[in-house]
mmCIF file of C-alpha atoms in Angstrom:
data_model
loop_
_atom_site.group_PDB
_atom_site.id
_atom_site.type_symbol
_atom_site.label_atom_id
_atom_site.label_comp_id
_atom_site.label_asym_id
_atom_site.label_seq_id
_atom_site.Cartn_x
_atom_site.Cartn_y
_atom_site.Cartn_z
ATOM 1 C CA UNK R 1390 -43.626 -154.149 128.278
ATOM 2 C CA UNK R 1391 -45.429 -152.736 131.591
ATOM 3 C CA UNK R 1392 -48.104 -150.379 131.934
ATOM 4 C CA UNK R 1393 -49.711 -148.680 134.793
ATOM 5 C CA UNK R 1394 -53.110 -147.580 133.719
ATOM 6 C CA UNK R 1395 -55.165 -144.796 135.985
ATOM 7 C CA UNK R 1396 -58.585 -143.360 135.387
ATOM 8 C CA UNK R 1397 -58.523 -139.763 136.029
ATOM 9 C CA UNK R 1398 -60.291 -137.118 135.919
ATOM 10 C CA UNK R 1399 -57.218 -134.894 134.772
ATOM 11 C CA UNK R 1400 -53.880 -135.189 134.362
ATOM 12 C CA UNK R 1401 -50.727 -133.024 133.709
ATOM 13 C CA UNK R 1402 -47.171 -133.019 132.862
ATOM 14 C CA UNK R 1403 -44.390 -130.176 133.890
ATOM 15 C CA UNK R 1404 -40.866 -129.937 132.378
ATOM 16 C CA UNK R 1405 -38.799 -126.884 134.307
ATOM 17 C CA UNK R 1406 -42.054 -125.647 135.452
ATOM 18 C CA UNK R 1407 -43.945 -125.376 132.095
ATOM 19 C CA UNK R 1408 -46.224 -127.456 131.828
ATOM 20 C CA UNK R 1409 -46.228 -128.819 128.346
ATOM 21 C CA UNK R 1410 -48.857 -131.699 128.084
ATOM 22 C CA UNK R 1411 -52.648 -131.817 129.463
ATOM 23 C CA UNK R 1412 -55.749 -133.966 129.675
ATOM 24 C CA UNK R 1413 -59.650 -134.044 131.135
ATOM 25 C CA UNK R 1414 -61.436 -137.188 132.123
ATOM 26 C CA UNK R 1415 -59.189 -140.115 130.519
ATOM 27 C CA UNK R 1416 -56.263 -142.785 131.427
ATOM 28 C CA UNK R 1417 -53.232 -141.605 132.275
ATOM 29 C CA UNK R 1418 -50.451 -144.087 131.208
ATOM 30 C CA UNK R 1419 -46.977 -144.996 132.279
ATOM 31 C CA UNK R 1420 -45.439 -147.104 130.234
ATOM 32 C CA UNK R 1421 -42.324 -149.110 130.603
ATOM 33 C CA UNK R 1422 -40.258 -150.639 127.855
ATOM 34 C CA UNK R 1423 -37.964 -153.527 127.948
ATOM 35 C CA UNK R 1424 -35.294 -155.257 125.981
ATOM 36 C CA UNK R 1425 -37.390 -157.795 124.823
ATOM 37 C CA UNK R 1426 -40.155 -155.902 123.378
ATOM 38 C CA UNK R 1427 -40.983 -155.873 120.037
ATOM 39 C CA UNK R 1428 -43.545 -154.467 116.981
ATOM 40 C CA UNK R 1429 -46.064 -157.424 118.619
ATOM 41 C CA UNK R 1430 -45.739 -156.274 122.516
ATOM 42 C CA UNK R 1431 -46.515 -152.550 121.052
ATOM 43 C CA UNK R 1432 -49.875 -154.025 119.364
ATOM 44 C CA UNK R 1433 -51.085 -155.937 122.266
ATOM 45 C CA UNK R 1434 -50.375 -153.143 124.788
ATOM 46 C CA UNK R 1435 -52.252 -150.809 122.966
ATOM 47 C CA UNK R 1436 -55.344 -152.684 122.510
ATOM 48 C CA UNK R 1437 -55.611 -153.606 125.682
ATOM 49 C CA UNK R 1438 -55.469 -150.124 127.037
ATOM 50 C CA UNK R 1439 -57.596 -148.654 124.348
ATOM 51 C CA UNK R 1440 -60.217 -151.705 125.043
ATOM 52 C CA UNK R 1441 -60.223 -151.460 128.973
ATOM 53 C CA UNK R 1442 -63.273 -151.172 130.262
ATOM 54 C CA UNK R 1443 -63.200 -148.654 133.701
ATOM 55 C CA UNK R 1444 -65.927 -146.656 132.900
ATOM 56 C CA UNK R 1445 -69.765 -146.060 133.102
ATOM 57 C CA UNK R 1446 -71.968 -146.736 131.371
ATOM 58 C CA UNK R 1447 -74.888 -144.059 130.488
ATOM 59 C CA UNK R 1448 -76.854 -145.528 133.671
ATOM 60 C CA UNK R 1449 -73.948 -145.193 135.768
ATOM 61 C CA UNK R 1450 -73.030 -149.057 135.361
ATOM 62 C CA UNK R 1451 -69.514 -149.295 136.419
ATOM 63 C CA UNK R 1452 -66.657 -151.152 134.350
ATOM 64 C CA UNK R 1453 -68.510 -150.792 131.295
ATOM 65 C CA UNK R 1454 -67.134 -148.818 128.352
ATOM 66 C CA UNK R 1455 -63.431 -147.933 127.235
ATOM 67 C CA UNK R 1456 -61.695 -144.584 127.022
ATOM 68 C CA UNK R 1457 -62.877 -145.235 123.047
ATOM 69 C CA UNK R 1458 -66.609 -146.159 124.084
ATOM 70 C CA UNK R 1459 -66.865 -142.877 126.113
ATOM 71 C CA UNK R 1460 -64.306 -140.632 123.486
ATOM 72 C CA UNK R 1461 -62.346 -139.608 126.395
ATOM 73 C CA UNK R 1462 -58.104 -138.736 126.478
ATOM 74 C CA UNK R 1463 -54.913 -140.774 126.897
ATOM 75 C CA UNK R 1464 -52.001 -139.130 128.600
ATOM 76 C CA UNK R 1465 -48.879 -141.101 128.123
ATOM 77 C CA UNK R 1466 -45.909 -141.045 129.596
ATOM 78 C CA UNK R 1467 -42.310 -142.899 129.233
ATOM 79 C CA UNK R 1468 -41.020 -144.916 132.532
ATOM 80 C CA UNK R 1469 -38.105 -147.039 132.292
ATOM 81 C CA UNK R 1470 -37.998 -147.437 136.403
ATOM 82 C CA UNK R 1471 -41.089 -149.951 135.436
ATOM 83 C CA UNK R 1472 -38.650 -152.120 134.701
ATOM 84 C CA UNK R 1473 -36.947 -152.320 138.239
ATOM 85 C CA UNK R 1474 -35.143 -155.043 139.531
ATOM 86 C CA UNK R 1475 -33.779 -154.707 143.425
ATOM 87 C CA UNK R 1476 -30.703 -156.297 144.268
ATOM 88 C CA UNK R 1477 -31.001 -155.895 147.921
ATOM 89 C CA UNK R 1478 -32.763 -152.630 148.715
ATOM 90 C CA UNK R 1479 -31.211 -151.140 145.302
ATOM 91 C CA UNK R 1480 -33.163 -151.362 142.006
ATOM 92 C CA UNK R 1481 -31.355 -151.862 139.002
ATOM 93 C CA UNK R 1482 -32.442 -151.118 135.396
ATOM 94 C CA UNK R 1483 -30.372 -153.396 133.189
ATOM 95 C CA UNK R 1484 -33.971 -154.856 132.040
ATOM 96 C CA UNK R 1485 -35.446 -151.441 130.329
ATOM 97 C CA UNK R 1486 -34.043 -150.921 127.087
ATOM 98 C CA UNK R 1487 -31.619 -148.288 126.383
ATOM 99 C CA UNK R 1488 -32.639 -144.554 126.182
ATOM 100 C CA UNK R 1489 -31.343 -144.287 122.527
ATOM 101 C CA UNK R 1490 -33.279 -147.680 121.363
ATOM 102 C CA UNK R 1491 -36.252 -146.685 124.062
ATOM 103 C CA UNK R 1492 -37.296 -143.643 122.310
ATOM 104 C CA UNK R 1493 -37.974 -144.893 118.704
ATOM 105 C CA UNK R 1494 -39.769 -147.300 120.295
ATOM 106 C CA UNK R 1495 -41.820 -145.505 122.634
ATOM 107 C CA UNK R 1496 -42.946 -142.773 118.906
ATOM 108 C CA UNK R 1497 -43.657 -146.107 117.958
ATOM 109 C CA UNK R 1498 -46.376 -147.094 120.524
ATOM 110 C CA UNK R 1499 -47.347 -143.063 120.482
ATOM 111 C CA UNK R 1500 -47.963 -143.668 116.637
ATOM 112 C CA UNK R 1501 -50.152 -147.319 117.087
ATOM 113 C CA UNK R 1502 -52.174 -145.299 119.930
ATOM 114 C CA UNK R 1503 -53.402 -142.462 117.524
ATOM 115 C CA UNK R 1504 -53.587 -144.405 114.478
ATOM 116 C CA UNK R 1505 -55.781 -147.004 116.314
ATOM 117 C CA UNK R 1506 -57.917 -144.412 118.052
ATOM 118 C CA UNK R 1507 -58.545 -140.464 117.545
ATOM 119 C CA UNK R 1508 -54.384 -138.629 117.375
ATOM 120 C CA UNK R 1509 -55.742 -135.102 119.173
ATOM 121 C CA UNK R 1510 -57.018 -137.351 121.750
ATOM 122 C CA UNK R 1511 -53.470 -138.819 122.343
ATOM 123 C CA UNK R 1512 -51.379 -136.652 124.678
ATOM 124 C CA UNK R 1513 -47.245 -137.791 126.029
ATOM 125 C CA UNK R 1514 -44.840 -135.731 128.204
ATOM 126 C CA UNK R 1515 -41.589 -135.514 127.153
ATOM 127 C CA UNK R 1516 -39.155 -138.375 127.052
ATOM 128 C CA UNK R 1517 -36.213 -138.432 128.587
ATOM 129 C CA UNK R 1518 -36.833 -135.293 130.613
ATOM 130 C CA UNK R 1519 -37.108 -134.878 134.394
ATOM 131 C CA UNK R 1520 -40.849 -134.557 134.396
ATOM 132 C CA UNK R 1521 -43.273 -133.799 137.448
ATOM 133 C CA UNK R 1522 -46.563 -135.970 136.734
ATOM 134 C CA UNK R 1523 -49.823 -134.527 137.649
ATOM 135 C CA UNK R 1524 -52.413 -137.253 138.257
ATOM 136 C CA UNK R 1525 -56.276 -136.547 140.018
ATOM 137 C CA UNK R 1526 -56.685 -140.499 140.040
ATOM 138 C CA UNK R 1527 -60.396 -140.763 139.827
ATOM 139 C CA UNK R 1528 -61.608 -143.472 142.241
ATOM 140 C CA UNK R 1529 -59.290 -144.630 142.861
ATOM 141 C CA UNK R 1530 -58.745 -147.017 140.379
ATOM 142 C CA UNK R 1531 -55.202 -148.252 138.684
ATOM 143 C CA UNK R 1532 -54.586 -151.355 136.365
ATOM 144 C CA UNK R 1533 -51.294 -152.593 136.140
ATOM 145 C CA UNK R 1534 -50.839 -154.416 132.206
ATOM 146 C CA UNK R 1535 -47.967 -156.506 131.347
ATOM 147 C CA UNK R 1536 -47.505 -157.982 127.717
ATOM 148 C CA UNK R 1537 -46.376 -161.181 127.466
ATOM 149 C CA UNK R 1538 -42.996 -160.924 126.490
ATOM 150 C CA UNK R 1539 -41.207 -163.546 123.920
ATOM 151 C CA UNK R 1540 -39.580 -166.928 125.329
ATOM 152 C CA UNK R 1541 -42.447 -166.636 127.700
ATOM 153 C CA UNK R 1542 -41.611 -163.919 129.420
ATOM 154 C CA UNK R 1543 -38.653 -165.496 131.575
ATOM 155 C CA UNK R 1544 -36.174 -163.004 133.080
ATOM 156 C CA UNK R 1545 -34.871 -165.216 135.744
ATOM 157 C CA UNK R 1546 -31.372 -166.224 134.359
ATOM 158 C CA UNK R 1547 -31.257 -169.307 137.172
ATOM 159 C CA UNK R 1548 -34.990 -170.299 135.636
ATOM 160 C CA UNK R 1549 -33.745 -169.178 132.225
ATOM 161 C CA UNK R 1550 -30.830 -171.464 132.117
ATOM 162 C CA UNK R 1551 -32.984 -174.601 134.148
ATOM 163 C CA UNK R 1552 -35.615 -174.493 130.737
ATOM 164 C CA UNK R 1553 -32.653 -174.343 128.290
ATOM 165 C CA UNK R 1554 -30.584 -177.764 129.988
ATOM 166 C CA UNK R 1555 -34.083 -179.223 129.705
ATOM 167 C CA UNK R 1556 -34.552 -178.722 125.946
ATOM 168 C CA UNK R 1557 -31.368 -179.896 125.761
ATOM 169 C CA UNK R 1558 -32.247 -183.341 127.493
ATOM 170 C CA UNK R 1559 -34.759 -183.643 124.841
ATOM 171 C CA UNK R 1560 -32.827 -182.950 121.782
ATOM 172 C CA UNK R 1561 -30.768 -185.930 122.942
ATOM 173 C CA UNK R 1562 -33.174 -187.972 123.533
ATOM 174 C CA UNK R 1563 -34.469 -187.625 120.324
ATOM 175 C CA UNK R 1564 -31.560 -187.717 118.658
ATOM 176 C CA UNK R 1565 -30.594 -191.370 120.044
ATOM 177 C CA UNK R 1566 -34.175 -192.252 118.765
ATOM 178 C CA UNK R 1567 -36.297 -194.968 120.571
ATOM 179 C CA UNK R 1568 -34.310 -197.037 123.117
ATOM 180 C CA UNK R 1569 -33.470 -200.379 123.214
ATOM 181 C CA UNK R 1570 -36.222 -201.229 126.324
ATOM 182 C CA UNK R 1571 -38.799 -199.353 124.142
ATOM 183 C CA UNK R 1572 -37.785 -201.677 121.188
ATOM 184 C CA UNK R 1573 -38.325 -204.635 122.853
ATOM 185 C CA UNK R 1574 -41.895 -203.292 124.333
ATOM 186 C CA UNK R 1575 -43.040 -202.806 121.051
ATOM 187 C CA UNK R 1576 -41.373 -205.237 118.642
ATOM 188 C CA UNK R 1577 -44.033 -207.734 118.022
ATOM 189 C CA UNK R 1578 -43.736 -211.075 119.705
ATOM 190 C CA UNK R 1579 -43.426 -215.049 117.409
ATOM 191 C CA UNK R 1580 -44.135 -217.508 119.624
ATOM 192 C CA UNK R 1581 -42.236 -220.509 119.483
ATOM 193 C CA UNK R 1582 -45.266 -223.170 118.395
ATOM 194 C CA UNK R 1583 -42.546 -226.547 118.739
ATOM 195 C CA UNK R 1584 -42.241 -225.150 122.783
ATOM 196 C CA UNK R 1585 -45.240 -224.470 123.317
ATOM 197 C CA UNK R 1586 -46.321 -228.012 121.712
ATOM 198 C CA UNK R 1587 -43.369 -229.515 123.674
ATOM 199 C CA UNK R 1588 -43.503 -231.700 119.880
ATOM 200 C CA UNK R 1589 -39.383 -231.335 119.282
ATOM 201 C CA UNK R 1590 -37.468 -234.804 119.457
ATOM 202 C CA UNK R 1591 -40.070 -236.839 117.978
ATOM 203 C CA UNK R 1592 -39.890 -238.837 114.653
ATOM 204 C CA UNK R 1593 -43.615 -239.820 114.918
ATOM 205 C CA UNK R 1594 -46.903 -237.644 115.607
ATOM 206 C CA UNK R 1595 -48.262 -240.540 118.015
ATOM 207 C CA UNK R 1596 -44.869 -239.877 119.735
ATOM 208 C CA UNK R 1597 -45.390 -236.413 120.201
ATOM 209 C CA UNK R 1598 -49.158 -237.004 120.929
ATOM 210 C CA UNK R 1599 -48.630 -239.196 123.800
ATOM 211 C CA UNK R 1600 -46.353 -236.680 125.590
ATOM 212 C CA UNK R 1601 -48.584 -233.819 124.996
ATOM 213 C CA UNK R 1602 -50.900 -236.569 127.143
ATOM 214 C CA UNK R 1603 -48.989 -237.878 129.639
ATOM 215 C CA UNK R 1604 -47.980 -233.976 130.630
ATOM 216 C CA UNK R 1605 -51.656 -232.907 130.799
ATOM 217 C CA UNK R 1606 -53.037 -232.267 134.250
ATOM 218 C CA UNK R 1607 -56.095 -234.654 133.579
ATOM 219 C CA UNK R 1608 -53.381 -237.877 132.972
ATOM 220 C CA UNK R 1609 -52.813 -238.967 136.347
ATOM 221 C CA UNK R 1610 -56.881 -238.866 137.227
ATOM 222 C CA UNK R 1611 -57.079 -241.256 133.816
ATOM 223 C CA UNK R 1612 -54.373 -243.732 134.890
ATOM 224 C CA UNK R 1613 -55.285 -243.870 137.895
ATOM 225 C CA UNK R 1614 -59.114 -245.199 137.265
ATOM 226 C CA UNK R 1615 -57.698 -247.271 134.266
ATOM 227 C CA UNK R 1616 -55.859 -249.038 136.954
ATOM 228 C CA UNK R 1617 -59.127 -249.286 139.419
ATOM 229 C CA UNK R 1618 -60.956 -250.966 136.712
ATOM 230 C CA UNK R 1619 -58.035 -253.035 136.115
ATOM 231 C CA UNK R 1620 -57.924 -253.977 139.729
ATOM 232 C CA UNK R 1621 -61.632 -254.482 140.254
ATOM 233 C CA UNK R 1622 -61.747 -257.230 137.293
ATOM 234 C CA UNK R 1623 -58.966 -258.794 138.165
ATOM 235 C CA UNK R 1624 -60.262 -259.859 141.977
ATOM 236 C CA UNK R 1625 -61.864 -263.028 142.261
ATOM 237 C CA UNK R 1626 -65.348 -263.025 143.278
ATOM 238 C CA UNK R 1627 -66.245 -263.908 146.725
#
């Protein structure tokens, strides 16, 4: 759902030259329904615009108080061509919703406004007619509002269909569970005490003692002055 919002200081609508709706100082509002909208987009649209603050306060302090703060009138009025799309220089439509679902809807949002804020205050034009707008924009000053649609708002069917092979992806993933790679990261690991002893193949501890020894780095430096000594006692005195 879009929304153009103006502050005006009055604002008319004219069907075959009558004019059949009016307002003073207020918001003017075109509003522009789409396929996707729903009871929630109609809630959030109209407490935004009932809650937007373009107005004065009593010391002239701009962007202050709501149409509600200051009691002032809402002119709405029904604009599919919101909903434009160009293909090329040509815009294209297919995103509004249809006429015959459009106008429930649009009583609908009519209904939330007046219920949510004072109904005399509440003015619309006439749906579905060929209607001249009358707008004395006061400023000027127009706020576009957008709700955010459902399936986050995604009306790109090339972006659309990108997000939905991605989900995809994942349900597989998740359906093949952990992989095997994972697994091994975080199996626990046993280590093997006999190779890290270097013990297997020996009937005797002092076996296995004496090769746990001789492959320490420190052996060679111990045989070797064992065999010094050796050497030094064995060498007849001068």
């Amino acid at each position: 759902m879009k929304a153009v919002v103006q502050r005006v200081t009055r604002a008319s609508v004219t069907v075959g030259g009558e004019q059949v709706s009016a307002i003073g100082r207020g918001l003017c509002v075109l509003l522009g329904i789409s396929l996707e909208d729903s009871q929630k987009e109609v809630e959030h649209m109209v407490r935004k615009i009932l809650n937007l603050r373009v107005f004065e306060d009593d010391s002239g302090k701009h962007w202050s108080k709501s149409v509600m703060d200051k009691q002032f009138e809402v002119l709405c009025v029904s604009q599919f061509t919101l909903q434009c799309v160009l293909k090329g220089s040509k815009p294209d439509f297919h995103l509004a919703m249809p006429a015959e679902q459009a106008e429930g809807f649009y009583n609908s949002f009519l209904e939330q406004l007046r219920k949510t804020y004072r109904p005399e205050l509440i003015k619309d034009g006439k749906f579905g007619a060929y209607m001249q707008v009358h707008i004395q924009n006061d400023g000027p000053v127009t706020i576009e509002l957008e709700s955010p649609a459902p399936s986050a708002a995604i009306s790109d069917p090339k972006q659309l269909s990108k997000l939905e092979k991605q989900q995809q992806r994942k349900e597989k993933i998740r359906a093949k569970g952990p992989s095997e790679s994972s697994k091994e990261r975080t199996a626990p690991r046993k280590e093997d005490c006999s190779a890290s002893s270097g013990a297997e193949g020996y009937e005797r501890p002092e076996e296995a003692e004496e090769h746990r020894m001789r492959n320490h780095p420190i052996w060679d430096l111990f045989v070797f002055e064992n065999e010094s000594e050796t050497t030094t006692a064995q060498r007849p005195s001068g």
